Coordinates of C-alpha atoms in Angstrom, one line a residue:
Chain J
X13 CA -35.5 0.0 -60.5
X14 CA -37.7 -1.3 -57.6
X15 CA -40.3 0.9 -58.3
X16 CA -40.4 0.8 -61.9
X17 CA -40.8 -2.9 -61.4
X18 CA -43.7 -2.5 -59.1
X19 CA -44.6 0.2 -61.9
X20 CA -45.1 -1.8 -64.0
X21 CA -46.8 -4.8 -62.1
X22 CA -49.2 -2.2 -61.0
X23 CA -50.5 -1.3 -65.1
X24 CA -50.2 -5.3 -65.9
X25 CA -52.9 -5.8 -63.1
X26 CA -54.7 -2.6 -63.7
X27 CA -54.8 -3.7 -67.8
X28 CA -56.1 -6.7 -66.3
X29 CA -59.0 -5.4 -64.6
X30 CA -59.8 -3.0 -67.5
X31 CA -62.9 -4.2 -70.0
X32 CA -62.7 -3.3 -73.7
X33 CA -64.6 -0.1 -73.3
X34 CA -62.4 1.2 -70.8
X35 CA -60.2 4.0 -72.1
X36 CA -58.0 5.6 -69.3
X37 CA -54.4 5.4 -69.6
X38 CA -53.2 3.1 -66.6
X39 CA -49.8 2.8 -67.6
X40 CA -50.4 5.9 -65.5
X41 CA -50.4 5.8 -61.2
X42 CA -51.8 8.0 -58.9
X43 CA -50.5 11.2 -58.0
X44 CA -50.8 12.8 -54.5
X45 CA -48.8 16.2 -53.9
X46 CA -46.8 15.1 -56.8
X47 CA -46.0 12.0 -55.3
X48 CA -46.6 8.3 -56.5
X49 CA -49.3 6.4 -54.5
X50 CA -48.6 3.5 -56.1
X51 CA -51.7 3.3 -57.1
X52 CA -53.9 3.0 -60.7
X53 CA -55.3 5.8 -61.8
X54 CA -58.7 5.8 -60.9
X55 CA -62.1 5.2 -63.2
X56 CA -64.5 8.3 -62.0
X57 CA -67.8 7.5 -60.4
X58 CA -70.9 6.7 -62.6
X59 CA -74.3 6.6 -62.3
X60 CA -74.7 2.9 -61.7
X61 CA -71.7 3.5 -59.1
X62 CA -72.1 1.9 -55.7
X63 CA -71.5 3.4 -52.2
X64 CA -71.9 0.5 -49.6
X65 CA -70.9 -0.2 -45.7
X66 CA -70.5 -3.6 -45.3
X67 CA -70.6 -4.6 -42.1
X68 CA -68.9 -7.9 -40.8
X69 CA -68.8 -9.7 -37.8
X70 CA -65.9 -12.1 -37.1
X71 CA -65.4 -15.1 -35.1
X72 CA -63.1 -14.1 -32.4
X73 CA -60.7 -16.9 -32.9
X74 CA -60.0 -15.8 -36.1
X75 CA -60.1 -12.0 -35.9
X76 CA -55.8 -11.7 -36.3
X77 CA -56.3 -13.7 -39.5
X78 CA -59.5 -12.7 -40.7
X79 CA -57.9 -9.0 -40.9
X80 CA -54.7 -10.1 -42.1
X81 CA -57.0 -11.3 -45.1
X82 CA -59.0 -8.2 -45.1
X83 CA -55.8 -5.9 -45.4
X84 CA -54.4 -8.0 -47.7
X85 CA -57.5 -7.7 -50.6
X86 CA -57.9 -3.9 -49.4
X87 CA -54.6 -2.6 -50.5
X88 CA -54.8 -5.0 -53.8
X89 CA -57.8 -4.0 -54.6
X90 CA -57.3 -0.3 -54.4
X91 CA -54.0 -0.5 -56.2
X92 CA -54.8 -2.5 -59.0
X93 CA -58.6 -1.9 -60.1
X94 CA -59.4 1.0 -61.6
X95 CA -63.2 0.7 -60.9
X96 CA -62.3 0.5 -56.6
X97 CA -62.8 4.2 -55.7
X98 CA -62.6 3.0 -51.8
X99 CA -62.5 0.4 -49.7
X100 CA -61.2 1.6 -46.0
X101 CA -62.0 -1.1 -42.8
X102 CA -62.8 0.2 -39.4
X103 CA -63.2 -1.9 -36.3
X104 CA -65.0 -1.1 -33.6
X105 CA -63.0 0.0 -30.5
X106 CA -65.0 -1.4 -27.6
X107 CA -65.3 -4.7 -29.9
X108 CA -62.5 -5.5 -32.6
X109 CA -65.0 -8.3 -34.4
X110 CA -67.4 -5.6 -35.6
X111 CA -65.6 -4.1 -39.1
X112 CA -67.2 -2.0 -41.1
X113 CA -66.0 -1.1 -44.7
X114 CA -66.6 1.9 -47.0
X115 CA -66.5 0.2 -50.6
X116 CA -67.2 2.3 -53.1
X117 CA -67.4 1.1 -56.9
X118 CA -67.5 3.4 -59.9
X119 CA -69.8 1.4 -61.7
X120 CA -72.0 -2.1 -61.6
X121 CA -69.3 -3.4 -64.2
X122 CA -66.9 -2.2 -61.7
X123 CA -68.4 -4.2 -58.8
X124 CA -69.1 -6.6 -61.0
X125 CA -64.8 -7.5 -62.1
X126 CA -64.0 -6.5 -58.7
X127 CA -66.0 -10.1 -57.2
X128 CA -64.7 -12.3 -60.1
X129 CA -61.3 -10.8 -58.9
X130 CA -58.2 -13.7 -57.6
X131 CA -57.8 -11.3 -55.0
X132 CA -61.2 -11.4 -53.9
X133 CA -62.1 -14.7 -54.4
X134 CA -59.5 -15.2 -52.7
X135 CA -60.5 -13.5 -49.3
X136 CA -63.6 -14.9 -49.9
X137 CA -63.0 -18.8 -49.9
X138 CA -59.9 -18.4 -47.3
X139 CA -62.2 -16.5 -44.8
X140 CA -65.7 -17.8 -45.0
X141 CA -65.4 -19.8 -41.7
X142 CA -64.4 -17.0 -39.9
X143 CA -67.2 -14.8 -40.7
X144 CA -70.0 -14.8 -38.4
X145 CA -72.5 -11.9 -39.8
X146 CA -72.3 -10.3 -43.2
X147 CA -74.6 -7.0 -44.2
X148 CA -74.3 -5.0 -47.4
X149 CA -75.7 -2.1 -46.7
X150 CA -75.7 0.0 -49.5
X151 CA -76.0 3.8 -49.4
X152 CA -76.8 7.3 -50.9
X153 CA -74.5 10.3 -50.1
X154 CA -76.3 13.0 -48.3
X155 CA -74.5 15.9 -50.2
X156 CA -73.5 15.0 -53.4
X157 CA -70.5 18.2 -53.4
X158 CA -68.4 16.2 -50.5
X159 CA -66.3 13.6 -52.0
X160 CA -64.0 11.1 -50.4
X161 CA -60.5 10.0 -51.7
X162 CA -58.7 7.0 -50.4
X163 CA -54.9 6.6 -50.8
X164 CA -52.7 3.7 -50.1
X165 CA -49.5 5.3 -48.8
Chain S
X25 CA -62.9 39.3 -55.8
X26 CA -65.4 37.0 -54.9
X27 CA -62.4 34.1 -54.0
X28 CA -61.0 36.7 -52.4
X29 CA -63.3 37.6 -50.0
X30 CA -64.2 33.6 -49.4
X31 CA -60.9 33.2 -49.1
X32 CA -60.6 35.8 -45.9
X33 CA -63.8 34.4 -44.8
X34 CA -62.2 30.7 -44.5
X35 CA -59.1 32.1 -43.0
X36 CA -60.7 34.2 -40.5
X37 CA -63.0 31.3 -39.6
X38 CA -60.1 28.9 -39.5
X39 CA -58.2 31.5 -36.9
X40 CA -61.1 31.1 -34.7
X41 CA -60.7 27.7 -34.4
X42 CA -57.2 27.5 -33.8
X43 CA -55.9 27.4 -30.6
X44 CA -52.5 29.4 -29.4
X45 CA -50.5 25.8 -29.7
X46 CA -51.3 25.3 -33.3
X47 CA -48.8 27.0 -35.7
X48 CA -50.1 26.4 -38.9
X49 CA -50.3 29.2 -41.4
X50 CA -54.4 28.8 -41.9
X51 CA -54.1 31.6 -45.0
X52 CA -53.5 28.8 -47.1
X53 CA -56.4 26.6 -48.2
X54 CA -56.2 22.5 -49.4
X55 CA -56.1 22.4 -52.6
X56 CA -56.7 19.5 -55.3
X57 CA -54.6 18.9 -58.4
X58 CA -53.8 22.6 -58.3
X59 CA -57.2 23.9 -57.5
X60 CA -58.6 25.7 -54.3
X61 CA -61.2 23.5 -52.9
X62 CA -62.1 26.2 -50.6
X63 CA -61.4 24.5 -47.4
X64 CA -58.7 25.6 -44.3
X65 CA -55.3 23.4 -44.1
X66 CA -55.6 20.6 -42.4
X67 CA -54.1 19.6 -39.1
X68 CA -51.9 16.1 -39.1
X69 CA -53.5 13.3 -37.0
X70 CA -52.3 12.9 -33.7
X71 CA -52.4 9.8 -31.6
X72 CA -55.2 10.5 -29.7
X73 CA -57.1 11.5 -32.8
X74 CA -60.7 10.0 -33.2
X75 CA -61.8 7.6 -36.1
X76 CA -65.9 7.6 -35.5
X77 CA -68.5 6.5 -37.0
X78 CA -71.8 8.3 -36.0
X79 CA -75.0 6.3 -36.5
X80 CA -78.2 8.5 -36.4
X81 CA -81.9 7.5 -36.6
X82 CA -84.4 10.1 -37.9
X83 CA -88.0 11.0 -37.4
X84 CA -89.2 9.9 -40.4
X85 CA -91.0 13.3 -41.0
X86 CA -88.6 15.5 -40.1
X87 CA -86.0 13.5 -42.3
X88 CA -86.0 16.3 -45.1
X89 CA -85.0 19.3 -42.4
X90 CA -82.9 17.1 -40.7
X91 CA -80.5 16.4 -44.0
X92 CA -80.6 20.1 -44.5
X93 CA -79.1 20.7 -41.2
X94 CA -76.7 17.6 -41.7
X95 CA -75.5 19.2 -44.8
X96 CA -74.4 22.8 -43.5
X97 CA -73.2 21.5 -40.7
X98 CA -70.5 19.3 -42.6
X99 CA -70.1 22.1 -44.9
X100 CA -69.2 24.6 -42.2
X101 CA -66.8 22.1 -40.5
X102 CA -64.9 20.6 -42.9
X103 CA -64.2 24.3 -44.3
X104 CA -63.6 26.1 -41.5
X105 CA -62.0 23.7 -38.9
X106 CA -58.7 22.8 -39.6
X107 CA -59.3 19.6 -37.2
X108 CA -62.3 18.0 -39.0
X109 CA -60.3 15.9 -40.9
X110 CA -63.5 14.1 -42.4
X111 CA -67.5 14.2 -42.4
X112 CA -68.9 11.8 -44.9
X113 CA -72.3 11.5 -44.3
X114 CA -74.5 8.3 -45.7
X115 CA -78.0 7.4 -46.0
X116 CA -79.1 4.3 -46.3
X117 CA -80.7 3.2 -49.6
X118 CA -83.8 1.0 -48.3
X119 CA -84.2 3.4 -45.3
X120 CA -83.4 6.9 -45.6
X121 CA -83.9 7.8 -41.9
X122 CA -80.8 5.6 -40.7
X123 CA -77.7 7.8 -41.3
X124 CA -74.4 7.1 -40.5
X125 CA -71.2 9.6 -41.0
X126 CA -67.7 9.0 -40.9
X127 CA -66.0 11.5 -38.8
X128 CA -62.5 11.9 -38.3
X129 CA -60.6 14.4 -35.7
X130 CA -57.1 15.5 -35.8
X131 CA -57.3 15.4 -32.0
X132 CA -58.9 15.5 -28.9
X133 CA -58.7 19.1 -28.6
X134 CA -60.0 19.4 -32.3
X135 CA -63.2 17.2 -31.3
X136 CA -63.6 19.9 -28.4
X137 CA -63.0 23.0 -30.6
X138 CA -65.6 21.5 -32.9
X139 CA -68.7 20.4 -30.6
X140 CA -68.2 24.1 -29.1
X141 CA -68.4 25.8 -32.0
X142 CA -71.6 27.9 -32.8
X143 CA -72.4 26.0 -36.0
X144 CA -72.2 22.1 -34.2
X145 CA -74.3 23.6 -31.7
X146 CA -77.1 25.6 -34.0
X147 CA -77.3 21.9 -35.8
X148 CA -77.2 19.7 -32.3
X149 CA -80.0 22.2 -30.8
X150 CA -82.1 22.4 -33.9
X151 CA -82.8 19.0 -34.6
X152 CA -82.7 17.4 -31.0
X153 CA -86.4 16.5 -31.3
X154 CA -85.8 15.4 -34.9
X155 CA -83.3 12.1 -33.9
X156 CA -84.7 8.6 -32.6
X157 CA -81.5 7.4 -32.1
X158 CA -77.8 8.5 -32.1
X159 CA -75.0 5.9 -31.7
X160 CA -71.1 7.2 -31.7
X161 CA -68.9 4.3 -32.2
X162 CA -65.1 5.0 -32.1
X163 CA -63.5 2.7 -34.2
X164 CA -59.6 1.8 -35.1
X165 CA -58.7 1.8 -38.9
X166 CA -57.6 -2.0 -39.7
X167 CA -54.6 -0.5 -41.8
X168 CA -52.3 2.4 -41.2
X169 CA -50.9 2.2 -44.8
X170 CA -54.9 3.2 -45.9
X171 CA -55.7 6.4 -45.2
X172 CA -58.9 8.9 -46.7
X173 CA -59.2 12.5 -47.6
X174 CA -62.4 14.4 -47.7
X175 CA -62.9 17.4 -49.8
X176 CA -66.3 19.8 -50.2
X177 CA -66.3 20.7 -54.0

């Protein structure tokens, strides 16, 4: 019952995030090994489609919350918007303020939904004290055959 | 017959990597929603598994060779080495010569088997005079729950 619940929370947000001219099914999840990630089924990758690193630098003070935050929009994001192929955070061992993210988008409309977002707007408003440096960096894939999936377990 | 003989190739290759402690049955390859991506089985992450991201500066006229390289090198590994868990290389839109690739390792040992191995070393050897700058910066992911898989199509 729980998870038909969260089933179904996961298509309302998913319907939410579609435009018009969107036509996947996302009363649909993603599947892994037969298993549900929990996760909407995914738009696929476009030409328009972005690949970025952004790299962040946070105030120390604030690093527990700032990634608390960060976590927080991640696993939203990647379970509720069809157009957010990937977003997985790093942070540097030898210093935890340095993040970087792999966001991937499967479109400009994608990105686009994805900023006007609650979620992110969210992160956005909540954290903007804490961040110290911010770089988009966006980027080209050096071999277009090797792909990268990210999962929400 | 063509899969078949790729598919005793991979195996063969993946053998070689393996090392007497590791018991899984490398005649099996990964495969995606019921298709054979061509690659080994993957090892699980262990704890002292490595999460890096490699930050390479090219010689601006050796930048075409030098992806050529990149590209069978990450091929060859994420094919044949059951402990390359990930090697997703980016180049950076407004300057192609600054490269950075996420590279994941089951293990310690895995890192070893791989930096050993004949194809790391044809790539490290033939483009030594081709790199300005190489950073390797081992980073922590910020969530457990968010994990990535990489596949070569």
């Amino acid at each position: 019952m729980k998870r038909t619940i969260a089933g179904m929370a996961f298509s309302l947000a998913c319907l939410m995030n579609l435009s018009e001219a969107q036509t996947i099914n996302h009363d649909k999840v993603e599947m892994e090994n037969g298993k549900n990630t929990g996760m909407c089924v995914k738009l696929p990758m476009q030409p328009d489609g972005i690949v970025r690193l952004s790299k962040i630098e946070v105030h120390a003070e604030y690093l527990e919350e700032y990634v608390k935050y960060a976590i927080e929009v991640g696993e939203i994001s990647l379970r509720t918007e069809p157009g957010v192929l990937t977003m997985y955070a790093v942070a540097e061992k030898d210093n935890a303020c340095r993040i970087t993210i792999l966001e991937t988008y499967a479109s400009q409309k994608a990105y686009k939904s994805h900023i006007a977002s609650a979620h992110f707007q969210k992160y956005k408003q909540e954290t903007l004290h804490m961040v110290k440096a911010l770089v988009l960096s966006d980027q080209t894939p050096l071999n277009p055959s090797n792909s990268i999936t990210n999962i929400i377990k």
